[in-house]
Short mmCIF file of C-alpha atoms and ligand atoms in Angstrom, two decimals:
data_model
loop_
_atom_site.label_atom_id
_atom_site.label_comp_id
_atom_site.label_asym_id
_atom_site.label_seq_id
_atom_site.Cartn_x
_atom_site.Cartn_y
_atom_site.Cartn_z
CA MET A 1 -5.24 12.78 -1.40
CA GLN A 2 -1.93 11.28 -2.30
CA LYS A 3 -1.89 8.84 0.56
CA ALA A 4 -5.66 7.98 -0.01
CA ALA A 5 -4.93 7.36 -3.72
CA LEU A 6 -2.06 5.03 -3.09
CA VAL A 7 -4.19 3.30 -0.32
CA ILE A 8 -6.90 2.72 -3.20
CA ARG A 9 -4.63 1.82 -5.56
CA SER A 10 -2.89 -0.90 -3.41
CA GLY A 11 -6.36 -2.36 -2.66
CA GLY A 12 -7.35 -0.64 0.55
CA LEU A 13 -10.02 1.32 1.20
CA ALA A 14 -10.48 5.22 1.82
CA ALA A 15 -13.66 7.32 2.92
CA PHE A 16 -13.84 10.59 0.96
CA PRO A 17 -16.60 13.54 0.72
CA THR A 18 -18.92 13.57 -2.13
CA GLU A 19 -21.22 16.31 -3.01
CA THR A 20 -24.03 14.20 -2.07
CA VAL A 21 -22.95 11.88 1.01
CA TYR A 22 -19.37 10.57 2.22
CA GLY A 23 -18.31 7.21 0.01
CA LEU A 24 -16.26 4.61 1.33
CA GLY A 25 -14.02 3.95 -1.54
CA GLY A 26 -11.57 0.95 -3.30
CA ASN A 27 -10.22 -0.17 -6.33
CA GLY A 28 -13.30 -0.58 -8.71
CA LEU A 29 -11.62 -3.12 -10.90
CA ASP A 30 -10.41 -5.06 -7.75
CA ALA A 31 -12.80 -7.90 -6.36
CA GLU A 32 -10.85 -8.35 -3.11
CA ALA A 33 -11.41 -4.48 -2.73
CA ALA A 34 -15.02 -4.97 -2.85
CA ARG A 35 -15.14 -7.64 -0.58
CA ARG A 36 -13.17 -5.43 2.05
CA ILE A 37 -15.94 -2.77 1.38
CA TYR A 38 -18.75 -5.09 1.94
CA ALA A 39 -16.88 -6.49 5.34
CA ALA A 40 -15.91 -2.90 6.49
CA LYS A 41 -19.84 -1.71 6.30
CA GLY A 42 -21.29 -5.13 7.50
CA ARG A 43 -23.20 -4.86 4.27
CA PRO A 44 -24.75 -7.71 2.42
CA SER A 45 -22.83 -8.66 -0.80
CA ASP A 46 -25.70 -8.65 -3.00
CA ASN A 47 -26.33 -5.07 -2.54
CA PRO A 48 -24.13 -3.62 -5.43
CA LEU A 49 -21.89 -0.53 -5.21
CA ILE A 50 -21.60 2.39 -7.44
CA LEU A 51 -18.51 2.74 -9.35
CA HIS A 52 -17.04 6.65 -9.37
CA ILE A 53 -15.59 7.87 -12.42
CA ALA A 54 -13.85 11.28 -13.04
CA TYR A 55 -15.31 12.06 -16.37
CA PRO A 56 -18.63 11.24 -17.92
CA ASP A 57 -17.10 9.71 -21.04
CA GLU A 58 -14.76 7.23 -19.02
CA ALA A 59 -18.13 5.26 -18.48
CA GLU A 60 -17.95 3.55 -21.81
CA ARG A 61 -14.77 1.48 -20.62
CA TYR A 62 -16.92 -0.07 -17.75
CA ALA A 63 -20.20 -0.35 -19.61
CA LEU A 64 -22.31 -0.41 -22.61
CA THR A 65 -23.37 3.39 -22.85
CA PHE A 66 -26.63 4.19 -24.83
CA PRO A 67 -27.44 7.74 -26.43
CA LEU A 68 -29.35 8.83 -23.44
CA TYR A 69 -26.66 8.22 -21.36
CA ASP A 70 -24.74 10.62 -22.93
CA ARG A 71 -27.86 13.43 -23.09
CA LEU A 72 -28.31 12.68 -19.31
CA ALA A 73 -24.32 12.98 -18.76
CA LYS A 74 -24.31 16.26 -20.61
CA ALA A 75 -27.40 17.41 -18.64
CA PHE A 76 -25.95 16.36 -15.01
CA MET A 77 -22.68 15.30 -14.70
CA PRO A 78 -20.38 15.72 -12.84
CA GLY A 79 -23.46 15.83 -10.31
CA PRO A 80 -25.58 13.83 -8.05
CA LEU A 81 -26.71 11.26 -10.92
CA THR A 82 -26.23 7.42 -10.89
CA VAL A 83 -27.07 6.01 -14.32
CA ILE A 84 -27.28 1.69 -14.32
CA LEU A 85 -25.98 0.38 -17.55
CA PRO A 86 -25.30 -3.12 -19.01
CA LYS A 87 -21.52 -3.89 -17.55
CA ARG A 88 -18.68 -4.71 -19.59
CA GLU A 89 -16.19 -8.12 -18.55
CA ILE A 90 -13.66 -5.52 -16.84
CA VAL A 91 -16.00 -4.92 -13.81
CA PRO A 92 -16.02 -7.77 -11.25
CA THR A 93 -19.31 -8.97 -10.39
CA SER A 94 -18.36 -8.59 -6.67
CA VAL A 95 -18.20 -4.98 -7.26
CA THR A 96 -22.08 -5.27 -9.11
CA GLY A 97 -23.41 -7.68 -6.50
CA GLY A 98 -23.64 -10.51 -9.24
CA LEU A 99 -25.67 -8.27 -11.40
CA ASP A 100 -24.98 -7.89 -15.16
CA THR A 101 -25.55 -4.07 -14.80
CA VAL A 102 -22.95 -1.55 -13.34
CA ALA A 103 -24.18 1.68 -11.44
CA ILE A 104 -21.90 4.62 -12.88
CA ARG A 105 -21.45 7.86 -11.31
CA CYS A 106 -19.31 11.11 -11.98
CA PRO A 107 -19.07 13.16 -8.56
CA SER A 108 -18.58 17.07 -8.83
CA HIS A 109 -17.14 17.21 -5.48
CA PRO A 110 -13.35 18.36 -6.12
CA VAL A 111 -11.70 15.96 -3.65
CA ALA A 112 -14.01 13.00 -5.08
CA HIS A 113 -12.85 14.45 -8.81
CA ARG A 114 -9.05 14.49 -7.66
CA LEU A 115 -8.85 11.30 -5.69
CA ILE A 116 -10.32 8.95 -8.68
CA GLU A 117 -7.73 10.89 -10.87
CA LEU A 118 -5.14 10.25 -8.68
CA ALA A 119 -6.10 6.58 -7.98
CA GLY A 120 -5.81 6.05 -11.64
CA VAL A 121 -8.79 3.59 -11.41
CA PRO A 122 -12.79 4.02 -10.93
CA ILE A 123 -13.49 3.89 -7.41
CA ALA A 124 -16.29 1.66 -6.16
CA ALA A 125 -18.03 3.30 -3.31
CA PRO A 126 -21.27 3.00 -1.20
CA SER A 127 -21.89 5.45 1.30
CA ALA A 128 -19.56 5.58 4.11
CA ASN A 129 -22.04 4.41 6.89
CA LEU A 130 -22.31 0.77 8.75
CA SER A 131 -25.00 -0.80 7.29
CA GLY A 132 -28.39 0.18 8.57
CA LYS A 133 -27.08 3.88 9.70
CA PRO A 134 -28.00 6.90 7.77
CA SER A 135 -25.55 7.92 5.11
CA PRO A 136 -22.82 10.19 7.02
CA THR A 137 -22.85 13.76 5.65
CA GLU A 138 -19.87 14.65 7.94
CA ALA A 139 -16.32 13.11 8.54
CA ALA A 140 -17.19 13.04 12.07
CA HIS A 141 -20.24 10.40 11.10
CA VAL A 142 -17.71 8.24 9.05
CA ILE A 143 -15.70 8.35 12.30
CA ARG A 144 -18.28 7.37 14.69
CA ASP A 145 -19.06 4.54 12.26
CA LEU A 146 -15.87 3.31 10.54
CA SER A 147 -13.20 3.87 13.04
CA GLY A 148 -10.76 1.16 13.38
CA ARG A 149 -12.21 -0.36 10.39
CA ILE A 150 -10.40 1.87 7.58
CA PRO A 151 -7.15 3.46 7.64
CA ILE A 152 -7.90 7.04 6.19
CA ILE A 153 -10.78 9.26 5.91
CA LEU A 154 -10.63 12.53 4.00
CA ASP A 155 -12.34 15.33 5.92
CA GLY A 156 -14.13 17.93 3.17
CA GLY A 157 -16.57 19.11 5.62
CA PRO A 158 -20.37 19.04 5.61
CA CYS A 159 -21.76 17.41 2.44
CA GLU A 160 -23.60 20.23 0.08
CA ILE A 161 -26.57 17.98 -0.98
CA GLY A 162 -27.13 15.60 2.14
CA LEU A 163 -28.79 12.96 0.22
CA GLU A 164 -27.65 10.23 -1.77
CA SER A 165 -27.45 10.37 -5.52
CA THR A 166 -30.53 9.87 -7.62
CA ILE A 167 -30.26 6.60 -9.29
CA VAL A 168 -31.83 5.99 -12.86
CA LYS A 169 -31.86 2.75 -15.22
CA ILE A 170 -31.90 3.14 -18.86
CA GLU A 171 -34.11 0.27 -20.08
CA PRO A 172 -33.78 -1.70 -23.12
CA ASP A 173 -36.36 0.38 -24.81
CA GLY A 174 -34.81 3.55 -24.24
CA SER A 175 -37.03 4.67 -21.32
CA LEU A 176 -35.64 5.78 -17.90
CA THR A 177 -36.73 4.32 -14.33
CA LEU A 178 -36.01 6.17 -11.41
CA LEU A 179 -34.69 3.80 -8.78
CA ARG A 180 -33.64 6.17 -5.83
CA PRO A 181 -35.01 10.08 -6.01
CA GLY A 182 -32.07 12.19 -5.25
CA GLY A 183 -30.61 15.92 -5.89
CA ILE A 184 -31.49 15.32 -9.72
CA THR A 185 -35.49 15.77 -9.76
CA TYR A 186 -38.11 14.03 -11.39
CA ASP A 187 -39.18 16.92 -13.12
CA ALA A 188 -35.15 17.51 -14.44
CA LEU A 189 -34.93 14.08 -15.69
CA CYS A 190 -38.32 14.71 -17.53
CA MET A 191 -36.68 17.63 -19.50
CA ILE A 192 -34.03 15.01 -20.82
CA ALA A 193 -35.87 11.70 -21.33
CA PRO A 194 -39.03 11.13 -23.25
CA GLN A 195 -40.55 8.89 -20.75
CA VAL A 196 -39.41 8.74 -16.91
CA ARG A 197 -41.08 5.74 -14.73
CA VAL A 198 -40.87 5.98 -11.06
CA ALA A 199 -40.21 2.43 -9.34
CA ASP A 200 -42.83 1.52 -6.81
CA ALA A 201 -40.47 1.24 -4.19
CA VAL A 202 -39.43 4.77 -4.22
CA THR A 203 -42.83 5.58 -2.29
CA LYS A 204 -44.20 2.47 -1.47
CA GLN A 205 -43.88 -0.40 0.68
CA LEU A 206 -42.86 -3.50 -1.02
CA ALA A 207 -44.65 -6.67 -0.26
CA GLU A 208 -42.50 -9.55 1.36
CA ASN A 209 -42.26 -11.61 -1.96
CA GLU A 210 -41.76 -8.40 -4.45
CA ARG A 211 -38.33 -8.31 -6.12
CA PRO A 212 -37.23 -4.71 -6.28
CA LEU A 213 -35.65 -3.17 -9.40
CA SER A 214 -32.58 -2.28 -7.13
CA PRO A 215 -31.17 -4.49 -4.80
CA GLY A 216 -30.62 -1.59 -2.04
CA MET A 217 -34.64 -1.11 -1.81
CA LYS A 218 -35.41 -4.13 -0.21
CA TYR A 219 -33.23 -3.76 2.71
CA ARG A 220 -34.81 -1.71 5.83
CA HIS A 221 -32.67 1.25 5.49
CA TYR A 222 -32.04 3.36 8.26
CA ALA A 223 -34.18 3.19 11.20
CA PRO A 224 -33.41 4.53 14.64
CA THR A 225 -34.04 2.98 17.91
CA ALA A 226 -37.07 4.81 18.76
CA PRO A 227 -39.91 4.57 16.42
CA VAL A 228 -40.24 7.50 14.06
CA VAL A 229 -43.53 8.82 12.87
CA LEU A 230 -44.48 11.07 10.16
CA LEU A 231 -47.12 13.82 10.86
CA ASP A 232 -49.55 14.88 8.04
CA GLY A 233 -51.92 17.89 8.94
CA THR A 234 -52.14 21.73 8.36
CA PRO A 235 -49.09 23.47 10.07
CA GLU A 236 -51.36 24.99 12.82
CA LYS A 237 -52.82 21.75 13.80
CA VAL A 238 -49.32 19.67 13.54
CA LEU A 239 -47.76 22.46 15.79
CA SER A 240 -50.41 21.95 18.52
CA PHE A 241 -50.27 18.42 18.55
CA LEU A 242 -46.68 18.49 18.83
CA ARG A 243 -46.86 20.79 22.20
CA SER A 244 -49.28 18.67 23.77
CA GLU A 245 -47.20 15.63 23.04
CA GLN A 246 -44.21 17.30 24.42
CA GLU A 247 -46.04 17.88 27.53
CA SER A 248 -46.91 13.97 28.07
CA ARG A 249 -43.78 12.24 27.00
CA ALA A 250 -40.07 12.12 25.78
CA CYS A 251 -40.26 12.89 22.25
CA ALA A 252 -37.66 14.02 19.95
CA ILE A 253 -38.71 16.68 17.17
CA LEU A 254 -37.23 17.14 13.76
CA CYS A 255 -39.12 20.56 13.40
CA TYR A 256 -38.97 23.35 11.03
CA ASP A 257 -36.84 26.39 11.92
CA GLU A 258 -39.92 28.76 12.51
CA GLU A 259 -41.58 25.97 14.96
CA VAL A 260 -38.63 26.48 17.24
CA ASP A 261 -40.12 29.71 19.10
CA PHE A 262 -43.34 27.68 19.81
CA LEU A 263 -42.21 24.33 21.16
CA ILE A 264 -40.78 23.33 24.52
CA PRO A 265 -36.88 23.80 23.90
CA ARG A 266 -36.28 20.11 24.69
CA LEU A 267 -34.90 17.26 22.47
CA LEU A 268 -35.72 19.94 18.98
CA PHE A 269 -33.59 19.23 16.21
CA PRO A 270 -34.44 22.01 13.30
CA VAL A 271 -34.24 20.65 9.93
CA GLY A 272 -34.34 24.12 8.02
CA ARG A 273 -37.34 26.40 7.02
CA ARG A 274 -40.64 24.72 5.93
CA GLU A 275 -40.14 25.94 2.34
CA ASN A 276 -36.08 25.27 2.06
CA LEU A 277 -36.36 21.66 0.79
CA ASP A 278 -32.47 22.02 0.16
CA GLU A 279 -31.92 23.24 3.74
CA GLN A 280 -33.84 19.98 4.96
CA ALA A 281 -32.09 17.46 2.48
CA ARG A 282 -28.66 18.91 4.13
CA THR A 283 -29.68 18.47 7.53
CA LEU A 284 -31.80 15.30 7.63
CA PHE A 285 -29.34 12.82 8.13
CA ARG A 286 -27.64 14.35 10.83
CA CYS A 287 -30.89 15.49 12.45
CA LEU A 288 -31.84 11.62 12.68
CA ARG A 289 -28.75 10.57 13.85
CA GLU A 290 -28.60 13.02 16.57
CA ALA A 291 -32.10 12.07 17.80
CA ASP A 292 -31.36 8.40 17.73
CA GLY A 293 -28.46 9.65 20.12
CA THR A 294 -31.04 10.93 22.97
CA ASP A 295 -33.35 8.76 25.21
CA ALA A 296 -36.41 10.12 23.63
CA GLU A 297 -39.09 7.05 23.10
CA ILE A 298 -40.57 8.53 19.75
CA ILE A 299 -39.44 10.60 16.94
CA TYR A 300 -41.62 12.89 15.25
CA ALA A 301 -41.24 14.59 11.87
CA HIS A 302 -43.12 16.31 9.21
CA LEU A 303 -44.25 14.57 6.20
CA PRO A 304 -42.35 16.08 3.38
CA PRO A 305 -43.99 16.76 -0.15
CA GLN A 306 -43.27 14.55 -2.78
CA SER A 307 -42.42 17.26 -5.37
CA GLY A 308 -39.17 18.32 -6.30
CA LEU A 309 -36.56 17.70 -3.71
CA GLY A 310 -39.11 16.53 -1.74
CA LEU A 311 -39.88 13.25 -3.42
CA ALA A 312 -36.00 12.28 -2.20
CA LEU A 313 -36.37 13.34 1.69
CA TYR A 314 -40.08 11.69 1.23
CA ASN A 315 -38.25 8.52 0.13
CA ARG A 316 -35.57 8.54 2.89
CA MET A 317 -38.05 9.73 5.71
CA ILE A 318 -40.76 7.18 4.85
CA ARG A 319 -38.20 4.11 5.11
CA ALA A 320 -36.65 5.79 8.61
CA ALA A 321 -40.30 5.76 9.92
CA ALA A 322 -41.02 2.32 8.38
CA HIS A 323 -44.10 3.84 6.49
CA THR A 324 -45.55 5.00 9.79
CA VAL A 325 -47.68 8.40 8.86
CA ARG A 326 -50.12 9.85 11.26
CA GLN A 327 -52.76 12.07 10.07
CA ILE A 328 -53.40 15.26 12.15
CA PRO A 329 -57.27 16.20 12.06
O1 LIG B 401 -24.54 9.59 -3.60
C1 LIG B 401 -24.32 8.41 -3.62
O2 LIG B 401 -24.71 7.66 -4.73
C2 LIG B 401 -23.34 7.82 -2.68
C3 LIG B 401 -21.79 8.69 -2.98
C4 LIG B 401 -20.88 8.01 -2.11
O3 LIG B 401 -21.55 8.43 -4.34
N1 LIG B 401 -23.35 6.42 -2.76
C5 LIG B 401 -24.15 5.70 -2.18
O4 LIG B 401 -24.09 4.40 -2.50
O5 LIG B 401 -25.38 5.90 -1.85
P1 LIG B 401 -25.05 3.24 -1.70
O6 LIG B 401 -24.02 2.02 -1.88
O7 LIG B 401 -25.32 3.60 -0.45
O8 LIG B 401 -26.19 3.19 -2.37
C6 LIG B 401 -25.93 2.49 -3.85
C7 LIG B 401 -27.46 2.01 -4.47
C8 LIG B 401 -27.85 0.74 -3.82
O9 LIG B 401 -29.07 0.78 -3.13
C9 LIG B 401 -27.74 -0.22 -4.71
O10 LIG B 401 -28.53 -0.90 -4.78
C10 LIG B 401 -27.91 0.54 -6.01
O11 LIG B 401 -27.38 1.72 -5.89
N2 LIG B 401 -27.15 -0.02 -7.33
C11 LIG B 401 -25.96 -0.14 -7.47
N3 LIG B 401 -25.95 -1.23 -8.58
C12 LIG B 401 -26.77 -1.42 -8.67
C13 LIG B 401 -27.58 -2.03 -10.33
N4 LIG B 401 -26.55 -2.54 -11.33
N5 LIG B 401 -28.79 -2.13 -10.32
C14 LIG B 401 -29.70 -1.59 -9.97
N6 LIG B 401 -29.35 -0.92 -8.53
C15 LIG B 401 -28.00 -0.74 -8.21
MG1 LIG B 402 -25.93 3.63 1.30
#
């Protein structure tokens, strides 16, 4: 951690674990470090980075905070929540993708926390994947994507949550817009904020000419080489559909644990038990990476519910599937 902190302080990059996914960090006050991050990821430079701080009240140095920020911070920080606020001068526009707002997050992972403290600067960090790949939830994923492009990766084992942080924006009228669902659920936000609006792009496909509220939402996130199709129907109908598909073609299946015994043991990627959304969130990106590494001609997965943590799963999966849902009658 000392070494990684030194690298970051001197303008270089280090990958590190957080409770959500691995981040690719650089000095958040250094425009040049931000450019290095975009280059290492192959990321378009109008897609802003998240500024990671060690303590919630440090936000004040980099952004204009509001009473609602304090309430959110008290309820959910440190933790998997990112808040968009008007930025202060000190934050370079290369970090914010040219926007006059900045994304602030205070991670709870002890390694992330300590690294920010040791670096002595806020750490700008997107997820540590190559642009277009799923976010890394293990150090091995970071190595596969960024080996040779960055000098240091801290290995903290698999990430506890497995999906990127919830992103909210505090609007000038004091209401809250949910830009990206994550470990802090819509219902949890509603307990703190009087009014929470869900941005259209969370669940719907934006039209070609629509401008998203968050630049990241316009990029076709991760999509494996083989098409991903989400299946919607009763558990029995979907299972027998999968069985018959297995007999006719090479399909990879992100199945529930309890389905394994009823399927042909070939190209199966168990994501967790049907009712266990925490487990599914933890395993989703690893399973997608693994399924993508096979010669399957199609990848099937279940359509997640849109409530609780399901909304975050739904948001990631509907993108991986380019909004392809098949109803099984
Ligand atoms: O859990 C996470 O948030 C992880 C870990 C490493 O902290 N980070 C992460 O970063 O997922 P990234 O860059 O993959 O996603 C950041 C998202 C992007 O979609 C970006 O568009 C959005 O945050 N974002 C950043 N600044 C913004 C701003 N000022 N206004 C709106 N959206 C913003
Ligand atoms: Mg990302």
